[in-house]
Amino acid sequence: MKIALVQINPVIGDFSRNSRKILDACHEAQESGCELIIFPELSLSGYPPYDLLERPAYLAAHDQALEHLCSALPEIDVLLGCIEKRVGKGYGKKLYNSGFLIRKSSVVQRIQKQLLPTYDVFDEKRWFEAGNVPGVIECGGLRFGVTICEDIWHSEIDEYNTDPVETFFNSGNRVDCLINMSASPFQRGKESVRHRLFRTVCTRHKVPLLYVNQVGGQDSLLFDGRSMLMDGDGIIKAKARGFVEDMLIIESSSWSGDLHEKAEENSLAAVHDALVMGVRDYVRKCGFRSVVLGLSGGIDSALTAAIAVRALGPENVLGVALPSPYSSDDSMEDAKELAENLGCRFEVIPISNLFNSFKESLCPLFGDTPVAPSDLTEQNLQARIRGNLLMALSNKFGYLLLSTGNKSEMAVGYCTLYGDMNGGLAVISDVPKLLVYELSRYVNRDKEVIPLRTMTKAPTAELKPDQCDQDDLPDYAILDRILELHLEEHLGVEEIVAHGFEKDMVVDVLRRVRLNEYKRKQAPLGLKVTSKAFGYGRRFPNVQNFQG
């Protein structure tokens, strides 16, 4: 028989929109001769709905949408990710994260997710009860073992006492194919981990796997889709495109289908496409059409602008240069050239007069006291003037302000609260500085979009004469590696020093990370592309003094 794997881009809580997408896909699959269509985890509600699950009205709207959807479905078996209310008395959560098999307008089978993740960005035990019964469905003479996202990750995560996949095969019942309904967020390099994990499962049990993943941006989380069929030899025989909605048609007689994109991942292209999708979805789903951002002539704002133009079109991006007394002519020329290359609107608002006015107003209090090397007041004033002006443009024209700071700067606090940290979305706040350069070269792979001088000059904030980032920070190659070991591999001072780094430098970097937690708690939401981003998945107290 033919089976359709459908990755949709839902909006959380927009049940009518999500239902239309599901219904349209079902009609298309039926017209293609499919007997079974499979959707991702919680595809009717969108994933993750978080504490909306605590609202009775939300659950009622979900169930009403499901009832209406069932009555409108064509004659095709539908495996759909849904919220299920737990019936019966006893202790436990009130909900399951389930897959519903819908046949002839009725829900004929429910399969509950068994492994509920509580690490990083996940906290499913807050809302859901774990299932404990293996889910096997029958369709077209075949028996499918159904797993929901984390259920297939037992061997990789190593936090669970049960293995839902092994349970299928230890029960003695026949399973012809595995299904995994997922809402699995993207991070750089995760696709290769998936392939390795799935290959192990398929070759161990000599069965094919149908993997169906959500696609789209949801707050910080980016879902890459890339649904696939892997055969019993661990070979990818069909694969959907990444970062866009797509449908795969699978032929079960040969376990084959189409490769809509290459089986193996280009991780740099994937990060770029994830950020583009994340900007587009966040802006559009939040009800905006256009964005504004400051263009300094530096590489961070250049990459952010290039991503924004790719996501929204040049007509929906406003770049603003805000030169101070310390801004170089080169930087202003590079900002203008970037905007011309991108085709977006470009405006210049000098801030020197405003900066002088601030200093004059503060002079009676500041007096003639010599400025200490550690005094950043005047530098921060410039950043905050810029932040105010950009927010004024956002308010006046209804544009979403994009902030442009990278992960390396955010980690050590090399950014100004209520200044360059202003914004509604921090596009590259999970992109380390060296990856910023890699992505910029990727943007320029076919032609020069980001000016060459922007990519080759020393990074600088240009907030004082002859300033350079490396006057205050270690070389970015060193800084990024220390931060990766600390933030993503969770290593402390002595463990990082053992990797060959100078102890005083490591202590200073980790001190900065610790002391600037308060800034990051007030930063705009950022798009997650690494294994550990600042935000929901990294929960540290502001007030703490552990220095190890």
Coordinates of C-alpha atoms in Angstrom, one line a residue:
M1 CA 0.0 0.0 0.0
K2 CA 0.9 3.7 -0.2
I3 CA 1.6 5.6 3.0
A4 CA 1.9 9.4 3.3
L5 CA 4.2 11.0 5.8
V6 CA 3.2 14.7 6.3
Q7 CA 5.2 17.3 8.1
I8 CA 3.1 20.4 8.8
N9 CA 3.9 23.7 10.3
P10 CA 1.3 24.3 13.0
V11 CA 0.5 27.4 15.1
I12 CA 0.0 26.5 18.7
G13 CA -3.7 26.9 19.6
D14 CA -4.9 27.8 16.1
F15 CA -7.0 24.7 15.8
S16 CA -8.9 25.8 12.8
R17 CA -5.7 26.6 10.8
N18 CA -4.1 23.3 11.9
S19 CA -7.2 21.3 11.1
R20 CA -7.3 22.8 7.6
K21 CA -3.7 21.8 7.0
I22 CA -4.4 18.3 8.2
L23 CA -7.6 18.0 6.1
D24 CA -6.0 19.3 2.9
A25 CA -3.1 16.8 3.3
C26 CA -5.5 14.0 3.8
H27 CA -7.3 14.8 0.6
E28 CA -4.1 15.1 -1.3
A29 CA -2.9 11.7 0.1
Q30 CA -6.1 10.0 -0.8
E31 CA -5.9 11.4 -4.3
S32 CA -2.4 9.9 -4.5
G33 CA -3.8 6.5 -3.6
C34 CA -2.6 6.3 0.0
E35 CA -4.4 4.2 2.6
L36 CA -2.6 5.5 5.6
I37 CA -1.4 9.1 6.4
I38 CA 0.8 9.9 9.4
F39 CA 1.3 13.3 11.1
P40 CA 3.8 14.5 13.7
E41 CA 3.4 14.5 17.5
L42 CA 0.7 16.8 18.8
S43 CA 0.1 18.1 15.3
L44 CA -3.5 19.2 16.0
S45 CA -2.5 21.5 18.8
G46 CA 1.1 22.3 17.8
Y47 CA 4.1 21.5 20.0
P48 CA 5.0 22.5 22.6
P49 CA 1.8 24.1 24.1
Y50 CA 3.4 24.4 27.6
D51 CA 0.9 25.7 30.3
L52 CA -1.9 26.2 27.8
L53 CA -2.4 22.5 28.7
E54 CA -3.6 23.7 32.2
R55 CA -6.5 25.7 30.7
P56 CA -9.8 23.8 30.4
A57 CA -10.8 26.1 27.5
Y58 CA -7.8 25.0 25.5
L59 CA -8.4 21.3 26.0
A60 CA -12.1 21.8 25.1
A61 CA -11.2 23.7 21.9
H62 CA -8.8 20.8 21.0
D63 CA -11.4 18.2 21.5
Q64 CA -14.0 20.2 19.6
A65 CA -11.5 20.6 16.7
L66 CA -10.8 16.9 16.7
E67 CA -14.5 16.1 16.5
H68 CA -15.1 18.4 13.6
L69 CA -11.9 17.1 11.9
C70 CA -13.0 13.5 12.2
S71 CA -16.3 14.2 10.6
A72 CA -14.7 15.8 7.6
L73 CA -11.9 13.3 6.9
P74 CA -11.9 11.3 3.7
E75 CA -11.9 7.5 3.6
I76 CA -8.2 7.1 4.6
D77 CA -6.7 5.9 7.9
V78 CA -5.1 8.8 9.8
L79 CA -2.5 8.6 12.5
L80 CA -2.6 12.0 14.2
G81 CA -0.7 13.4 17.2
C82 CA -3.3 14.6 19.8
I83 CA -3.8 15.5 23.4
E84 CA -5.7 12.7 25.3
K85 CA -7.5 13.2 28.6
R86 CA -6.7 10.4 31.0
V87 CA -9.9 8.7 32.3
G88 CA -10.4 6.9 35.5
K89 CA -9.4 7.7 39.1
G90 CA -6.0 7.5 40.8
Y91 CA -2.9 9.6 41.0
G92 CA -1.2 11.0 38.0
K93 CA -1.4 13.7 35.4
K94 CA -4.6 14.4 33.7
L95 CA -3.3 14.2 30.1
Y96 CA -1.5 11.9 27.7
N97 CA 0.6 12.9 24.7
S98 CA -0.9 10.4 22.2
G99 CA -1.3 9.2 18.7
F100 CA -4.9 8.7 17.6
L101 CA -5.7 6.2 14.8
I102 CA -8.8 7.6 13.1
R103 CA -10.7 5.3 10.7
K104 CA -14.1 6.1 9.1
S105 CA -14.6 9.3 11.1
S106 CA -13.9 7.6 14.5
V107 CA -10.9 7.3 16.8
V108 CA -10.4 3.5 16.9
Q109 CA -7.1 3.4 18.8
R110 CA -5.0 5.6 21.1
I111 CA -1.3 5.1 21.7
Q112 CA 0.2 7.0 24.6
K113 CA 3.8 8.4 24.7
Q114 CA 5.8 6.4 27.2
L115 CA 9.1 8.3 27.7
L116 CA 8.5 11.9 28.8
P117 CA 11.7 14.1 28.5
T118 CA 12.5 16.6 31.3
Y119 CA 15.9 17.8 30.1
D120 CA 17.0 20.9 28.2
V121 CA 13.9 22.5 26.7
F122 CA 11.6 19.7 27.6
D123 CA 9.4 19.4 30.7
E124 CA 6.7 17.0 29.6
K125 CA 6.2 15.4 33.0
R126 CA 4.8 18.8 34.1
W127 CA 1.7 18.1 32.0
F128 CA 1.6 14.5 30.8
E129 CA 1.3 11.0 32.3
A130 CA 3.5 8.3 30.7
G131 CA 1.8 5.5 28.9
N132 CA 2.9 1.9 29.5
V133 CA 1.3 -0.2 26.8
P134 CA 3.0 -0.8 23.4
G135 CA 1.0 0.7 20.6
V136 CA 0.6 -1.5 17.5
I137 CA -1.8 -0.6 14.7
E138 CA -2.9 -2.7 11.7
C139 CA -3.4 -1.3 8.3
G140 CA -3.3 -2.8 4.8
G141 CA -2.3 -6.2 6.3
L142 CA 0.8 -4.7 8.0
R143 CA 1.5 -4.3 11.7
F144 CA 3.1 -1.0 12.7
G145 CA 4.8 -0.4 16.1
V146 CA 4.0 3.2 16.9
T147 CA 6.4 5.3 19.0
I148 CA 6.1 9.0 19.8
C149 CA 9.3 11.1 19.6
E150 CA 11.3 10.3 22.8
D151 CA 10.1 6.7 22.8
I152 CA 12.8 5.8 20.2
W153 CA 15.6 7.7 22.0
H154 CA 16.1 5.3 24.9
S155 CA 19.6 4.2 24.0
E156 CA 20.8 7.7 23.3
I157 CA 19.4 9.5 26.3
D158 CA 20.1 6.8 28.9
E159 CA 17.7 8.2 31.5
Y160 CA 14.8 5.7 31.3
N161 CA 14.1 2.3 32.8
T162 CA 12.0 1.1 29.9
D163 CA 12.7 0.8 26.1
P164 CA 9.4 1.1 24.2
V165 CA 11.1 -0.2 21.0
E166 CA 12.5 -3.3 22.6
T167 CA 9.1 -4.0 24.1
F168 CA 7.6 -4.5 20.7
F169 CA 10.0 -7.2 19.8
N170 CA 10.2 -8.9 23.2
S171 CA 6.4 -9.4 23.3
G172 CA 6.5 -12.0 20.6
N173 CA 4.1 -10.2 18.4
R174 CA 4.9 -9.4 14.7
V175 CA 5.9 -5.9 13.9
D176 CA 6.5 -5.2 10.2
C177 CA 7.5 -1.5 10.5
L178 CA 8.2 1.1 13.1
I179 CA 6.6 4.5 13.2
N180 CA 8.0 7.5 15.1
M181 CA 5.7 10.6 15.3
S182 CA 7.9 13.4 16.4
A183 CA 8.2 17.1 17.3
S184 CA 12.0 16.9 17.5
P185 CA 13.7 20.3 17.6
F186 CA 16.7 21.2 15.4
Q187 CA 20.2 21.7 16.6
R188 CA 23.4 21.7 14.6
G189 CA 24.6 18.2 14.0
K190 CA 21.4 16.5 15.3
E191 CA 20.5 15.0 12.0
S192 CA 23.6 12.8 12.0
V193 CA 22.7 11.7 15.6
R194 CA 19.2 10.8 14.4
H195 CA 20.6 8.8 11.5
R196 CA 22.9 6.9 13.7
L197 CA 20.2 6.1 16.3
F198 CA 17.6 5.1 13.7
R199 CA 20.2 3.0 11.8
T200 CA 20.9 1.1 15.0
V201 CA 17.2 0.4 15.7
C202 CA 16.5 -0.7 12.1
T203 CA 19.5 -3.0 11.7
R204 CA 19.0 -4.6 15.1
H205 CA 15.4 -5.5 14.4
K206 CA 15.6 -5.8 10.6
V207 CA 12.5 -3.6 10.1
P208 CA 12.0 -0.3 8.3
L209 CA 11.2 3.0 10.2
L210 CA 8.8 5.7 9.2
Y211 CA 9.8 9.0 10.9
V212 CA 7.5 12.0 10.7
N213 CA 8.7 15.3 12.2
Q214 CA 7.1 18.7 12.8
V215 CA 8.5 21.6 10.9
G216 CA 8.5 25.3 11.6
G217 CA 9.6 27.8 14.2
Q218 CA 7.9 28.0 17.7
D219 CA 9.4 30.7 19.9
S220 CA 13.0 29.6 20.4
L221 CA 12.5 26.1 19.0
L222 CA 13.1 25.3 15.4
F223 CA 11.7 22.1 14.0
D224 CA 13.4 20.9 10.8
G225 CA 11.0 18.3 9.4
R226 CA 13.2 16.1 7.3
S227 CA 10.8 13.2 7.7
M228 CA 12.2 9.9 6.3
L229 CA 11.9 6.3 5.5
M230 CA 14.8 4.1 6.6
D231 CA 14.8 0.5 5.6
G232 CA 15.8 -2.6 7.6
D233 CA 19.4 -2.2 6.5
G234 CA 19.6 1.3 7.9
I235 CA 19.6 3.0 4.4
I236 CA 17.5 6.1 3.9
K237 CA 15.2 5.4 1.0
A238 CA 13.0 8.5 1.2
K239 CA 13.4 11.9 2.8
A240 CA 11.3 15.1 3.0
R241 CA 12.8 18.5 2.6
G242 CA 14.1 20.4 5.6
F243 CA 12.5 23.5 7.1
V244 CA 9.5 23.5 4.8
E245 CA 6.1 21.7 4.8
D246 CA 6.3 18.5 2.7
M247 CA 4.7 15.2 2.0
L248 CA 6.4 11.9 1.3
I249 CA 4.7 9.0 -0.4
I250 CA 6.0 5.6 0.6
E251 CA 5.4 2.3 -1.2
S252 CA 5.3 -0.5 1.4
S253 CA 5.8 -3.3 -1.1
S254 CA 9.3 -2.1 -1.7
W255 CA 9.8 0.3 1.2
S256 CA 10.8 3.0 -1.1
G257 CA 10.0 6.7 -1.9
D258 CA 11.5 9.9 -3.1
L259 CA 14.5 11.8 -1.8
H260 CA 13.3 15.4 -1.7
E261 CA 16.7 16.3 -0.4
K262 CA 20.1 14.6 0.1
A263 CA 20.1 11.9 2.7
E264 CA 23.1 13.4 4.5
E265 CA 23.1 16.8 6.1
N266 CA 25.1 19.9 5.3
S267 CA 25.1 21.2 8.8
L268 CA 26.1 24.8 7.9
A269 CA 23.3 25.1 5.3
A270 CA 21.0 23.6 7.9
V271 CA 21.8 26.2 10.5
H272 CA 21.3 29.0 7.9
D273 CA 18.0 27.6 6.8
A274 CA 16.8 27.0 10.4
L275 CA 17.5 30.7 11.2
V276 CA 15.7 31.9 8.1
M277 CA 12.7 29.7 9.0
G278 CA 12.8 30.9 12.6
V279 CA 12.7 34.5 11.7
R280 CA 10.0 34.1 9.1
D281 CA 7.8 32.1 11.5
Y282 CA 8.3 34.2 14.6
V283 CA 7.6 37.4 12.7
R284 CA 4.6 36.1 10.8
K285 CA 3.0 34.0 13.6
C286 CA 3.3 37.0 16.0
G287 CA 1.4 39.1 13.5
F288 CA 4.2 41.3 12.2
R289 CA 5.1 41.9 8.5
S290 CA 8.3 43.9 8.7
V291 CA 11.4 44.2 10.8
V292 CA 13.9 46.9 11.7
L293 CA 17.5 46.5 12.9
G294 CA 20.6 48.5 13.4
L295 CA 23.4 48.2 10.8
S296 CA 26.8 48.9 12.3
G297 CA 29.0 47.8 9.4
G298 CA 30.0 44.8 11.5
I299 CA 29.5 41.1 10.7
D300 CA 26.8 40.4 13.3
S301 CA 24.3 42.9 12.1
A302 CA 25.3 42.0 8.5
L303 CA 24.5 38.3 9.0
T304 CA 21.2 39.2 10.8
A305 CA 20.1 41.5 8.0
A306 CA 20.9 38.8 5.3
I307 CA 18.9 36.2 7.2
A308 CA 16.0 38.7 7.7
V309 CA 15.9 39.6 4.0
R310 CA 16.0 35.9 3.0
A311 CA 13.2 35.2 5.4
L312 CA 10.9 38.2 4.8
G313 CA 12.0 39.8 1.5
P314 CA 13.9 43.0 1.1
E315 CA 10.8 45.2 1.1
N316 CA 10.1 44.1 4.7
V317 CA 13.5 44.9 6.2
L318 CA 14.6 48.4 7.3
G319 CA 18.3 48.8 8.2
V320 CA 19.4 51.8 10.2
A321 CA 22.9 53.1 10.7
L322 CA 23.3 55.1 13.9
P323 CA 26.9 56.6 13.7
S324 CA 28.5 58.0 16.9
P325 CA 31.6 60.1 17.2
Y326 CA 33.6 56.9 17.1
S327 CA 32.1 55.3 14.1
S328 CA 34.5 54.9 11.2
D329 CA 33.7 56.0 7.6
D330 CA 34.5 52.4 6.6
S331 CA 31.8 51.0 8.8
M332 CA 29.2 53.4 7.4
E333 CA 30.2 52.6 3.9
D334 CA 30.0 48.8 4.6
A335 CA 26.5 49.2 6.2
K336 CA 25.3 51.1 3.1
E337 CA 26.9 48.6 0.7
L338 CA 25.3 45.7 2.6
A339 CA 21.8 47.3 2.3
E340 CA 22.4 47.9 -1.4
N341 CA 23.4 44.3 -1.9
L342 CA 20.4 43.1 -0.1
G343 CA 18.0 45.5 -1.7
C344 CA 16.5 46.6 1.6
R345 CA 15.7 50.2 2.8
F346 CA 18.6 52.0 4.5
E347 CA 18.5 55.1 6.7
V348 CA 21.1 57.0 8.7
I349 CA 20.4 58.6 12.1
P350 CA 23.5 60.2 13.6
I351 CA 23.6 60.1 17.4
S352 CA 26.5 62.5 18.2
N353 CA 24.2 65.4 19.2
L354 CA 22.1 63.2 21.4
F355 CA 25.2 61.8 23.0
N356 CA 26.5 65.3 23.7
S357 CA 23.1 66.3 25.2
F358 CA 23.2 63.3 27.5
K359 CA 26.7 64.1 28.7
E360 CA 25.7 67.8 29.2
S361 CA 22.7 66.7 31.3
L362 CA 24.8 64.4 33.4
C363 CA 27.8 66.8 33.7
P364 CA 26.6 68.4 37.0
L365 CA 26.6 65.0 38.6
F366 CA 29.5 63.4 36.9
G367 CA 31.7 66.5 37.2
D368 CA 35.3 66.4 36.0
T369 CA 36.2 63.1 37.6
P370 CA 38.7 61.2 35.4
V371 CA 37.2 58.2 33.7
A372 CA 38.5 54.9 35.1
P373 CA 39.4 52.2 32.5
S374 CA 36.6 50.0 33.8
D375 CA 34.0 52.8 33.5
L376 CA 31.7 51.9 30.6
T377 CA 29.1 54.6 31.2
E378 CA 29.8 56.7 28.1
Q379 CA 30.0 53.6 25.9
N380 CA 26.7 52.3 27.3
L381 CA 25.1 55.7 26.7
Q382 CA 25.7 55.4 23.0
A383 CA 24.3 51.9 22.9
R384 CA 21.2 52.9 24.8
I385 CA 20.6 56.0 22.6
R386 CA 20.7 53.6 19.6
G387 CA 18.3 51.2 21.4
N388 CA 15.9 54.0 22.1
L389 CA 15.8 55.2 18.5
L390 CA 15.4 51.7 17.1
M391 CA 12.5 51.0 19.5
A392 CA 10.9 54.3 18.5
L393 CA 11.0 53.2 14.9
S394 CA 9.5 49.9 16.0
N395 CA 6.7 51.6 17.9
K396 CA 5.9 54.1 15.2
F397 CA 5.8 51.8 12.2
G398 CA 4.9 48.5 13.8
Y399 CA 8.1 46.8 12.9
L400 CA 9.6 44.0 15.0
L401 CA 13.1 45.0 16.2
L402 CA 15.7 42.4 15.7
S403 CA 18.7 42.4 18.0
T404 CA 22.0 41.3 16.5
G405 CA 24.2 40.1 19.3
N406 CA 25.9 36.7 19.0
K407 CA 26.3 33.9 21.6
S408 CA 29.9 34.7 22.5
E409 CA 29.0 38.2 23.4
M410 CA 25.8 37.2 25.3
A411 CA 27.7 34.6 27.3
V412 CA 30.3 37.0 28.7
G413 CA 28.0 40.1 28.9
Y414 CA 29.8 42.0 26.1
C415 CA 26.5 43.8 25.4
T416 CA 24.4 46.6 26.8
L417 CA 21.2 46.0 28.7
Y418 CA 18.5 48.4 27.3
G419 CA 20.9 49.2 24.4
D420 CA 22.0 46.8 21.7
M421 CA 20.1 44.0 23.6
N422 CA 16.8 45.8 22.8
G423 CA 14.5 43.9 20.5
G424 CA 11.7 41.4 20.1
L425 CA 13.9 38.6 18.6
A426 CA 17.6 37.9 19.0
V427 CA 18.3 36.1 15.7
I428 CA 21.9 34.9 16.3
S429 CA 22.0 34.8 20.1
D430 CA 22.8 31.1 19.9
V431 CA 25.4 31.5 17.2
P432 CA 29.0 31.7 18.5
K433 CA 31.2 34.2 16.8
L434 CA 33.2 31.8 14.7
L435 CA 30.0 30.3 13.4
V436 CA 28.9 33.8 12.5
Y437 CA 31.9 34.0 10.2
E438 CA 31.1 30.6 8.7
L439 CA 27.5 31.5 8.1
S440 CA 28.5 34.8 6.5
R441 CA 30.8 33.0 4.1
Y442 CA 27.9 30.7 3.3
V443 CA 25.7 33.7 2.6
N444 CA 28.4 34.8 0.1
R445 CA 28.8 31.4 -1.5
D446 CA 27.4 32.6 -4.9
K447 CA 28.1 36.3 -4.8
E448 CA 29.3 39.0 -2.4
V449 CA 26.3 40.0 -0.3
I450 CA 28.1 40.8 2.9
P451 CA 31.0 43.2 2.0
L452 CA 34.4 41.5 2.1
R453 CA 35.8 44.2 4.4
T454 CA 33.1 43.5 6.9
M455 CA 34.3 39.9 7.1
T456 CA 38.0 40.6 7.3
K457 CA 38.3 43.6 9.6
A458 CA 38.8 43.2 13.4
P459 CA 35.5 43.1 15.3
T460 CA 34.8 46.3 17.2
A461 CA 31.9 48.0 19.0
E462 CA 33.3 51.4 18.0
L463 CA 32.2 53.0 21.3
K464 CA 35.6 54.6 22.1
P465 CA 38.7 55.5 20.0
D466 CA 40.6 52.6 18.4
Q467 CA 38.4 50.0 20.1
C468 CA 38.7 46.3 19.3
D469 CA 36.8 43.4 20.8
Q470 CA 40.0 41.6 21.5
D471 CA 41.1 44.4 23.8
D472 CA 38.5 43.1 26.3
L473 CA 38.0 39.5 25.3
P474 CA 40.2 36.5 24.4
D475 CA 40.7 35.6 20.8
Y476 CA 37.3 34.3 19.6
A477 CA 38.7 31.0 18.6
I478 CA 39.8 30.5 22.2
L479 CA 36.7 32.1 23.7
D480 CA 34.3 30.0 21.7
R481 CA 36.0 26.8 22.6
I482 CA 36.0 27.6 26.3
L483 CA 32.3 28.6 26.1
E484 CA 31.5 25.4 24.2
L485 CA 33.2 23.2 26.9
H486 CA 31.4 25.1 29.7
L487 CA 27.9 25.7 28.2
E488 CA 27.4 22.6 26.1
E489 CA 29.6 20.1 27.7
H490 CA 29.0 21.4 31.3
L491 CA 32.7 21.5 32.3
G492 CA 34.1 23.6 35.1
V493 CA 37.4 25.4 35.5
E494 CA 39.8 22.5 36.2
E495 CA 38.2 20.3 33.5
I496 CA 38.5 23.1 30.9
V497 CA 42.1 23.9 32.0
A498 CA 42.9 20.2 31.4
H499 CA 42.0 20.8 27.7
G500 CA 45.1 23.1 27.5
F501 CA 43.7 26.5 28.3
E502 CA 45.4 29.1 30.6
K503 CA 43.7 28.9 34.0
D504 CA 43.5 32.7 34.6
M505 CA 41.7 33.1 31.3
V506 CA 39.3 30.2 32.0
V507 CA 38.5 31.6 35.5
D508 CA 37.8 35.1 33.9
V509 CA 35.6 33.8 31.2
L510 CA 33.5 31.6 33.6
R511 CA 33.3 34.6 36.0
R512 CA 31.8 36.7 33.2
V513 CA 29.3 34.0 32.3
R514 CA 28.2 33.8 35.9
L515 CA 28.0 37.5 36.6
N516 CA 26.0 38.3 33.4
E517 CA 23.2 35.8 34.0
Y518 CA 20.9 38.8 35.0
K519 CA 21.4 40.4 31.5
R520 CA 20.5 37.2 29.7
K521 CA 17.3 36.8 31.8
Q522 CA 16.2 40.2 30.3
A523 CA 17.3 39.5 26.8
P524 CA 14.8 39.0 23.9
L525 CA 13.9 35.5 22.9
G526 CA 16.6 33.9 20.7
L527 CA 16.6 31.1 18.1
K528 CA 18.1 27.8 19.3
V529 CA 20.7 26.1 17.0
T530 CA 23.1 24.5 19.5
S531 CA 22.7 21.8 22.1
K532 CA 22.5 24.4 24.9
A533 CA 21.1 27.8 24.2
F534 CA 20.4 30.6 26.7
G535 CA 16.8 30.7 27.7
Y536 CA 14.2 28.1 28.7
G537 CA 16.6 25.2 28.4
R538 CA 19.3 26.7 30.6
R539 CA 18.1 27.5 34.1
F540 CA 20.6 29.1 36.4
P541 CA 20.0 31.5 39.3
N542 CA 21.1 35.1 39.0
V543 CA 22.3 35.1 42.5
Q544 CA 24.9 32.4 43.0
N545 CA 28.7 32.3 43.6
F546 CA 29.8 28.8 42.6
Q547 CA 33.2 29.4 40.9
G548 CA 34.1 25.8 39.9

